[in-house]
Coordinates of N, CA, C and O in Angstrom, one line a residue:
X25 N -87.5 -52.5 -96.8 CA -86.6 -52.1 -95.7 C -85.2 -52.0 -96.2 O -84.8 -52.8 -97.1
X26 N -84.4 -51.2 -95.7 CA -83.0 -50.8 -96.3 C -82.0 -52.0 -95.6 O -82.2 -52.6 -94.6
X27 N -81.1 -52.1 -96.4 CA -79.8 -53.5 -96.1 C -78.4 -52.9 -95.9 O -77.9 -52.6 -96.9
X28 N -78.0 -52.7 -95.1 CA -76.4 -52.7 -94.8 C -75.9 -52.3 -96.2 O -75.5 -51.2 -96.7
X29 N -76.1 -53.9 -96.8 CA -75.2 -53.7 -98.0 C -75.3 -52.9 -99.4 O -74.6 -52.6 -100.3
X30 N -76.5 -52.7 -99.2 CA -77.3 -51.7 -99.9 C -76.4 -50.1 -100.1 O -76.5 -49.3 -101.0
X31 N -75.5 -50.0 -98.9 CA -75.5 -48.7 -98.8 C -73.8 -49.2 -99.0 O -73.1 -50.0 -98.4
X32 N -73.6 -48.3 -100.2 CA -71.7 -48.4 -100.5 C -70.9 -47.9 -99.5 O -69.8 -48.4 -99.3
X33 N -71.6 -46.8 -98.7 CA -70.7 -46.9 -97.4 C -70.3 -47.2 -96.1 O -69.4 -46.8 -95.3
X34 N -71.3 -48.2 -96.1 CA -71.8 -49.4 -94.7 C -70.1 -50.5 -95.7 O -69.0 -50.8 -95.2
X35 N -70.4 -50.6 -96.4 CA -69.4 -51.9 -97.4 C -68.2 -51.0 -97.2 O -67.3 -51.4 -96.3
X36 N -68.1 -50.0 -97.8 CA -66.5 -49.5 -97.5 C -65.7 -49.4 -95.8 O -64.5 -49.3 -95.7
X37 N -66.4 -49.5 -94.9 CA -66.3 -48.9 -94.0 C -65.6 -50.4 -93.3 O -64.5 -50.8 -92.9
X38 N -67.1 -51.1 -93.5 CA -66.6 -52.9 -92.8 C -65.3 -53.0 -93.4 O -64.4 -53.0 -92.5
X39 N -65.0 -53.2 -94.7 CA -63.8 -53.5 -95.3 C -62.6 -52.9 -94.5 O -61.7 -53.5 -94.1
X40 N -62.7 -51.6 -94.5 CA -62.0 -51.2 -93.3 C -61.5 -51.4 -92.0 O -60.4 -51.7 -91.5
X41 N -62.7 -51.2 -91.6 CA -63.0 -52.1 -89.6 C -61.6 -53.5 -90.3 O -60.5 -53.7 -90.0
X42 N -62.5 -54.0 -91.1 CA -61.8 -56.0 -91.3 C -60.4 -55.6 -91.2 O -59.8 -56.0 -90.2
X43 N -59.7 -54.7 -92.1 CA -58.2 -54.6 -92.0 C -57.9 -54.1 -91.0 O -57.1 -54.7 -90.3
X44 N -58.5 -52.8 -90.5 CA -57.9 -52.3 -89.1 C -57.7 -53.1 -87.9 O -56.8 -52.9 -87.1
X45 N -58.7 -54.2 -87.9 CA -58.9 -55.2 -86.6 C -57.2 -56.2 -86.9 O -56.4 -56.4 -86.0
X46 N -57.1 -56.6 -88.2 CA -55.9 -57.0 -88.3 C -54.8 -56.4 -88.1 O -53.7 -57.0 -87.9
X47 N -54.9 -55.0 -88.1 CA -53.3 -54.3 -88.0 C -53.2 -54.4 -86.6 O -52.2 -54.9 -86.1
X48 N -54.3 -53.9 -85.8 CA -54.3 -54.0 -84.4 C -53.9 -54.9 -83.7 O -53.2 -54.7 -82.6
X49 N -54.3 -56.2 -84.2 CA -54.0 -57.6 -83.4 C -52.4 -57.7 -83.3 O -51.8 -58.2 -82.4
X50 N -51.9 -56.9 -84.7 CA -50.2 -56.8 -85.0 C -49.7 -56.0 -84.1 O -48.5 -56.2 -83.7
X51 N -50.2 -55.0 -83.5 CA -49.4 -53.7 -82.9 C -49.0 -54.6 -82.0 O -49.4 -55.7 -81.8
X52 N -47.9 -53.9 -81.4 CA -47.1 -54.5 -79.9 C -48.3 -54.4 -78.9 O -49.3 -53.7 -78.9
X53 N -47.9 -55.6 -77.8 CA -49.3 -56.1 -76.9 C -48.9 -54.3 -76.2 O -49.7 -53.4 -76.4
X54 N -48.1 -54.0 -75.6 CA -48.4 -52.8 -74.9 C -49.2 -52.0 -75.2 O -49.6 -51.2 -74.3
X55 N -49.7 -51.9 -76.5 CA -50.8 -51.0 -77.0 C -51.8 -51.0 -77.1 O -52.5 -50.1 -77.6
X56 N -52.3 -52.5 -76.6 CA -53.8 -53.0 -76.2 C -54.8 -52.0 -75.9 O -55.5 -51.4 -76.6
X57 N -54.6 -51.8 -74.5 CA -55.3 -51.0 -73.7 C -55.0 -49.6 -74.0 O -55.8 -49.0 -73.2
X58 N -54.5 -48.7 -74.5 CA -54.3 -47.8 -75.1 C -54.8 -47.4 -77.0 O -55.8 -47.5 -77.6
X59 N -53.6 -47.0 -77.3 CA -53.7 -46.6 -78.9 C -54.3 -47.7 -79.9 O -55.0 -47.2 -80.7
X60 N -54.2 -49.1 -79.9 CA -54.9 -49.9 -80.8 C -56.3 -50.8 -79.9 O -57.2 -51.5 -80.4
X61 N -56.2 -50.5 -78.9 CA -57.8 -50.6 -78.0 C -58.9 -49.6 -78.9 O -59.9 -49.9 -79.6
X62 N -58.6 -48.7 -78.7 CA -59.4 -47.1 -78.9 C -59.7 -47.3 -80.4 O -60.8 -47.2 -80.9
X63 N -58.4 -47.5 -81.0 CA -58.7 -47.5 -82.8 C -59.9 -48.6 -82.9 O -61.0 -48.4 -83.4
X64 N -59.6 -49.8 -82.3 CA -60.9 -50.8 -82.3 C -61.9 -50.2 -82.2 O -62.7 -50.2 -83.1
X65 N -62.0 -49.7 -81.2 CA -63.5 -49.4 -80.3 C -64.2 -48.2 -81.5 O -65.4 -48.2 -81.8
X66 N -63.4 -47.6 -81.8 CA -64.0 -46.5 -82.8 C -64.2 -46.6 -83.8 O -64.7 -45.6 -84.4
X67 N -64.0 -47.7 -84.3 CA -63.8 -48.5 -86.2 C -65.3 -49.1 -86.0 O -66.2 -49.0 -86.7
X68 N -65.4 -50.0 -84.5 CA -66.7 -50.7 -84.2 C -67.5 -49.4 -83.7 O -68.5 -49.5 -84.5
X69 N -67.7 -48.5 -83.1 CA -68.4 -47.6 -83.2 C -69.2 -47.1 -84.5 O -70.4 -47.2 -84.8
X70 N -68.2 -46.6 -85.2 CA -68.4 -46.2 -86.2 C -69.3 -46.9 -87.2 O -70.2 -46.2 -87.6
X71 N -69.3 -48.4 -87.8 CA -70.0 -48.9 -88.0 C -71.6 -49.4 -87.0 O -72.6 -49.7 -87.6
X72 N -71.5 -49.2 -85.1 CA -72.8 -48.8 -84.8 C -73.5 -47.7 -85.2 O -74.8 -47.6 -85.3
X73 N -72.6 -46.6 -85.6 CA -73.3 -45.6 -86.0 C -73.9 -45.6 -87.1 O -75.1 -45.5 -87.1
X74 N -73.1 -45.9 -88.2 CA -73.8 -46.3 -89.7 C -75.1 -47.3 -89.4 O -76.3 -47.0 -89.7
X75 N -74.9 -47.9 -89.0 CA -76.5 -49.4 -88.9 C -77.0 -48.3 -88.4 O -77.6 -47.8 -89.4
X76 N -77.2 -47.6 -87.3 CA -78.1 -46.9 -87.0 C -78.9 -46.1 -88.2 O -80.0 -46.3 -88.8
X77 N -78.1 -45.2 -88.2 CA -78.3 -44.0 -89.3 C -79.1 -44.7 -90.3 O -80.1 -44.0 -90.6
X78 N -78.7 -46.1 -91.0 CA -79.9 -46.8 -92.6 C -80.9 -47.4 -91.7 O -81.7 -48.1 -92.3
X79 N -81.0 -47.4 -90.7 CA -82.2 -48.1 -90.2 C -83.6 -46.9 -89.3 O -84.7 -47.1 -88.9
X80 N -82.8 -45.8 -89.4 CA -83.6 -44.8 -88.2 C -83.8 -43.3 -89.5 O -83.1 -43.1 -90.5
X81 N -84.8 -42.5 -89.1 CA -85.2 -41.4 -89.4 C -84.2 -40.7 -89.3 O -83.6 -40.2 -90.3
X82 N -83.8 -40.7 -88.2 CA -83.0 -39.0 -87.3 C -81.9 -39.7 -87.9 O -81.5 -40.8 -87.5
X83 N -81.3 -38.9 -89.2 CA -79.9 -39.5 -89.4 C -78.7 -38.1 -88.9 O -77.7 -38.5 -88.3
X84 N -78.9 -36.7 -89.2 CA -78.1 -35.9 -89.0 C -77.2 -36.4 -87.7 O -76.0 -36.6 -87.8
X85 N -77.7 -36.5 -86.6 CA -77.0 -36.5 -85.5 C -75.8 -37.5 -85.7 O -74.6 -37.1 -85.5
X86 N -76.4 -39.1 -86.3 CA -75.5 -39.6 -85.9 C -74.5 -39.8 -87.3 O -74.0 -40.9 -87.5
X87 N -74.5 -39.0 -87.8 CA -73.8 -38.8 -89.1 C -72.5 -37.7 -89.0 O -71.4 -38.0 -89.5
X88 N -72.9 -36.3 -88.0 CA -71.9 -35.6 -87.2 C -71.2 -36.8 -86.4 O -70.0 -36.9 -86.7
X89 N -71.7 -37.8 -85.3 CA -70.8 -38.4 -84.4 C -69.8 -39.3 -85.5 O -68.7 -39.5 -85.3
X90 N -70.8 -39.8 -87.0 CA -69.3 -40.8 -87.5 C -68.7 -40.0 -88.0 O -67.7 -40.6 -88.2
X91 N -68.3 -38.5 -88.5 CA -67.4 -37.6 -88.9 C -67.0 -37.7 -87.7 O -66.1 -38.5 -87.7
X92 N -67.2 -37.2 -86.6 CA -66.3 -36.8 -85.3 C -65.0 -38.1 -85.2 O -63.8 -37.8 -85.0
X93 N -65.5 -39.5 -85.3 CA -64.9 -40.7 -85.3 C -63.9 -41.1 -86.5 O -63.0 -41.9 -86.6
X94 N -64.5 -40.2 -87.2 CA -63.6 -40.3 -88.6 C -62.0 -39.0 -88.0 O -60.8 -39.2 -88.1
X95 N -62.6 -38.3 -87.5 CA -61.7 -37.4 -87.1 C -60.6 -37.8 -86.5 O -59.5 -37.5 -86.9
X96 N -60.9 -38.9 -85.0 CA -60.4 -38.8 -84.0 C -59.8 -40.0 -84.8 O -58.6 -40.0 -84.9
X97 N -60.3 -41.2 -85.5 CA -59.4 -42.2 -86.6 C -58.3 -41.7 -86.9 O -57.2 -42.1 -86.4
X98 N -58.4 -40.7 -87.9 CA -56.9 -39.8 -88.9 C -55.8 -39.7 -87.3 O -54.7 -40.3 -87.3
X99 N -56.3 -39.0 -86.3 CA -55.5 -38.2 -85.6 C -54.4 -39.8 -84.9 O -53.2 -39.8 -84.6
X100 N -55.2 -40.8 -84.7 CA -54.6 -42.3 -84.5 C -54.1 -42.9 -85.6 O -53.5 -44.0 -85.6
X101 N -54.3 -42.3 -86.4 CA -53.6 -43.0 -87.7 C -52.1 -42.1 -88.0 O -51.0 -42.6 -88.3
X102 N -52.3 -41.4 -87.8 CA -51.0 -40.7 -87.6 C -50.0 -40.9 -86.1 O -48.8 -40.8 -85.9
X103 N -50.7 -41.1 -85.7 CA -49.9 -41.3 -84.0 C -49.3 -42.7 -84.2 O -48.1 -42.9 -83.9
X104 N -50.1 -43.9 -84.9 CA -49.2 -45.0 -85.1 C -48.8 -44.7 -85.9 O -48.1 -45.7 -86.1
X105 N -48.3 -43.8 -87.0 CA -47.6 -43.7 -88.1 C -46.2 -43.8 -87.9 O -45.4 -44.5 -88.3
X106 N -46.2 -42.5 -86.7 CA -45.4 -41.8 -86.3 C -44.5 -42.9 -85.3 O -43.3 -43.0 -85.1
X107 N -45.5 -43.5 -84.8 CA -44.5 -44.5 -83.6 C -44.2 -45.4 -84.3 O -43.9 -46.4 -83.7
X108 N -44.3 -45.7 -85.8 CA -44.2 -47.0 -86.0 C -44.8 -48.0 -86.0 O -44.2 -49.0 -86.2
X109 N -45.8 -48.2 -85.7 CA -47.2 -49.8 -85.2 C -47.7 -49.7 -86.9 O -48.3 -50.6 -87.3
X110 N -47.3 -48.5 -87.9 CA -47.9 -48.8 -89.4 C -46.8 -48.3 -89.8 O -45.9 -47.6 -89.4
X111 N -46.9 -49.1 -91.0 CA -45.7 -48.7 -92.2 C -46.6 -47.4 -92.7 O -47.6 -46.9 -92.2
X112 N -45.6 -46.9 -94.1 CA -46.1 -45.4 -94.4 C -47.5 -46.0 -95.1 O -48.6 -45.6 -95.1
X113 N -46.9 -47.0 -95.7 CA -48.3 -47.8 -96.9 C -49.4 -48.1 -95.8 O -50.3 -47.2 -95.9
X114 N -49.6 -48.8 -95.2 CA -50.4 -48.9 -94.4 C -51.4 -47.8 -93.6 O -52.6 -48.0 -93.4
X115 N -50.6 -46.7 -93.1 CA -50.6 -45.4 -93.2 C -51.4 -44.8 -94.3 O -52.5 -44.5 -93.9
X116 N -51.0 -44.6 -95.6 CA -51.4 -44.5 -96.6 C -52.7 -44.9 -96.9 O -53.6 -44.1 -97.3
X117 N -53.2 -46.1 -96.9 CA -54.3 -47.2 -97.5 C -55.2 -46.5 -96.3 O -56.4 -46.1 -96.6
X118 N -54.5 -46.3 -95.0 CA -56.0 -45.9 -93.8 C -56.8 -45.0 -94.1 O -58.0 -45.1 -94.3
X119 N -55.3 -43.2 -94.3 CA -55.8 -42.9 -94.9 C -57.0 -42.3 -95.8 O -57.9 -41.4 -95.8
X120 N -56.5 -43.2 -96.5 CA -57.4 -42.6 -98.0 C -58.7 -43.1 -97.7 O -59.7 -42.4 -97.8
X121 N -58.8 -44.4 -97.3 CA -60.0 -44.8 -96.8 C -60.9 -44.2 -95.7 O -62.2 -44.2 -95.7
X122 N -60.2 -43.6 -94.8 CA -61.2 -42.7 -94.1 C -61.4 -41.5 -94.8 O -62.5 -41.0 -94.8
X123 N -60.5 -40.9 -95.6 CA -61.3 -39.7 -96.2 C -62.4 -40.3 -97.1 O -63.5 -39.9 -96.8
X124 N -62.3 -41.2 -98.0 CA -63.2 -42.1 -99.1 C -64.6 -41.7 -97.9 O -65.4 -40.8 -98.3
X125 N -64.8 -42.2 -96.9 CA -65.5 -42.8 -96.0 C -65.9 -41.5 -95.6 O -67.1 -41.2 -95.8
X126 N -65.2 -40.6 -95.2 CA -66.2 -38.8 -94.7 C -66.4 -38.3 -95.8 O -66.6 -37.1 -95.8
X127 N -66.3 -38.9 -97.5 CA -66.7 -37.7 -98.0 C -67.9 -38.7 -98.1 O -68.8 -38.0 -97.6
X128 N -68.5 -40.1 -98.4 CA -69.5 -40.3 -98.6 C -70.3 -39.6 -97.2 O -71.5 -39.3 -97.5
X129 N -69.9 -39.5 -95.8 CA -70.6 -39.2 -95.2 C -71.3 -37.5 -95.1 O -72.3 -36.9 -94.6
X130 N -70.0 -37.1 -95.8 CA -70.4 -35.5 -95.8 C -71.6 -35.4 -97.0 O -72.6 -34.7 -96.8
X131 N -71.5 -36.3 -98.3 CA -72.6 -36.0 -99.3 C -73.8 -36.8 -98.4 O -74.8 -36.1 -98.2
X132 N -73.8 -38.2 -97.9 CA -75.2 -38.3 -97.2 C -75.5 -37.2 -96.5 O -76.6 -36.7 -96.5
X133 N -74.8 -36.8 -96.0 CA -75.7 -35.4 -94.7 C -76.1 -34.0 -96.0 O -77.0 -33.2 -95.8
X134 N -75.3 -33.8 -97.1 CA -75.7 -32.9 -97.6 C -76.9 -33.4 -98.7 O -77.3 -32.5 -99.5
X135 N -77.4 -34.4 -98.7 CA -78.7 -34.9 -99.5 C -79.6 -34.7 -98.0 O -80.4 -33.8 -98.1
X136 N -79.6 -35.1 -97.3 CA -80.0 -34.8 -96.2 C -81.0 -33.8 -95.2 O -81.9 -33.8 -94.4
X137 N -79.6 -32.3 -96.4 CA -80.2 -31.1 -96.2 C -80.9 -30.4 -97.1 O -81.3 -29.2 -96.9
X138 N -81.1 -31.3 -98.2 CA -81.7 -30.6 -99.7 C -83.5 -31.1 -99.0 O -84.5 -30.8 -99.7

């Protein structure tokens, strides 16, 4: 049976979540319930999605929803950029890590389709 850690992109991804949950805790409290709420909830999404996906047949579907989450991530990663809640580096490191993170997910879906 397949393991989380098994899969380099289940590992990249947590590593992620782990820092993001810390930048968040930093943002100013007014952004709880708004812009660093949402980034939470989508970082832990994201990783429901992955568990799913190594544990189930039907992976295309939920392989589209973690790209979609990867999407709506960048467009929040820029919005704190922009207001300031990340430095540029910080900014930077997210980033590169969500692209790192949709290209493995773009090649799982394209083994997928072979």
């Amino acid at each position: 049976m397949p393991q989380p850690k098994d899969y380099l992109i289940f590992e990249e991804w947590y590593n992620t979540t782990n820092w993001l949950l810390d930048r968040c805790e930093r943002m100013p409290k007014h952004t709880r319930f708004t812009i660093s709420g949402r980034i939470v909830n989508l970082a832990l999404e994201t990783v429901e999605l992955l568990l799913e996906a190594i544990y189930t047949e039907q992976r295309k579907h939920l392989l589209h929803q973690l790209n979609l989450n990867l999407e709506k991530l960048r467009f929040f990663n820029r919005l704190c950029k922009d207001r300031h809640y990340l430095s540029l580096t910080q900014y930077e490191f997210l980033a590169r890590a969500i692209n790192k993170t949709g290209k493995m997910c773009g090649g799982w879906l394209k083994s997928l389709s072979e």
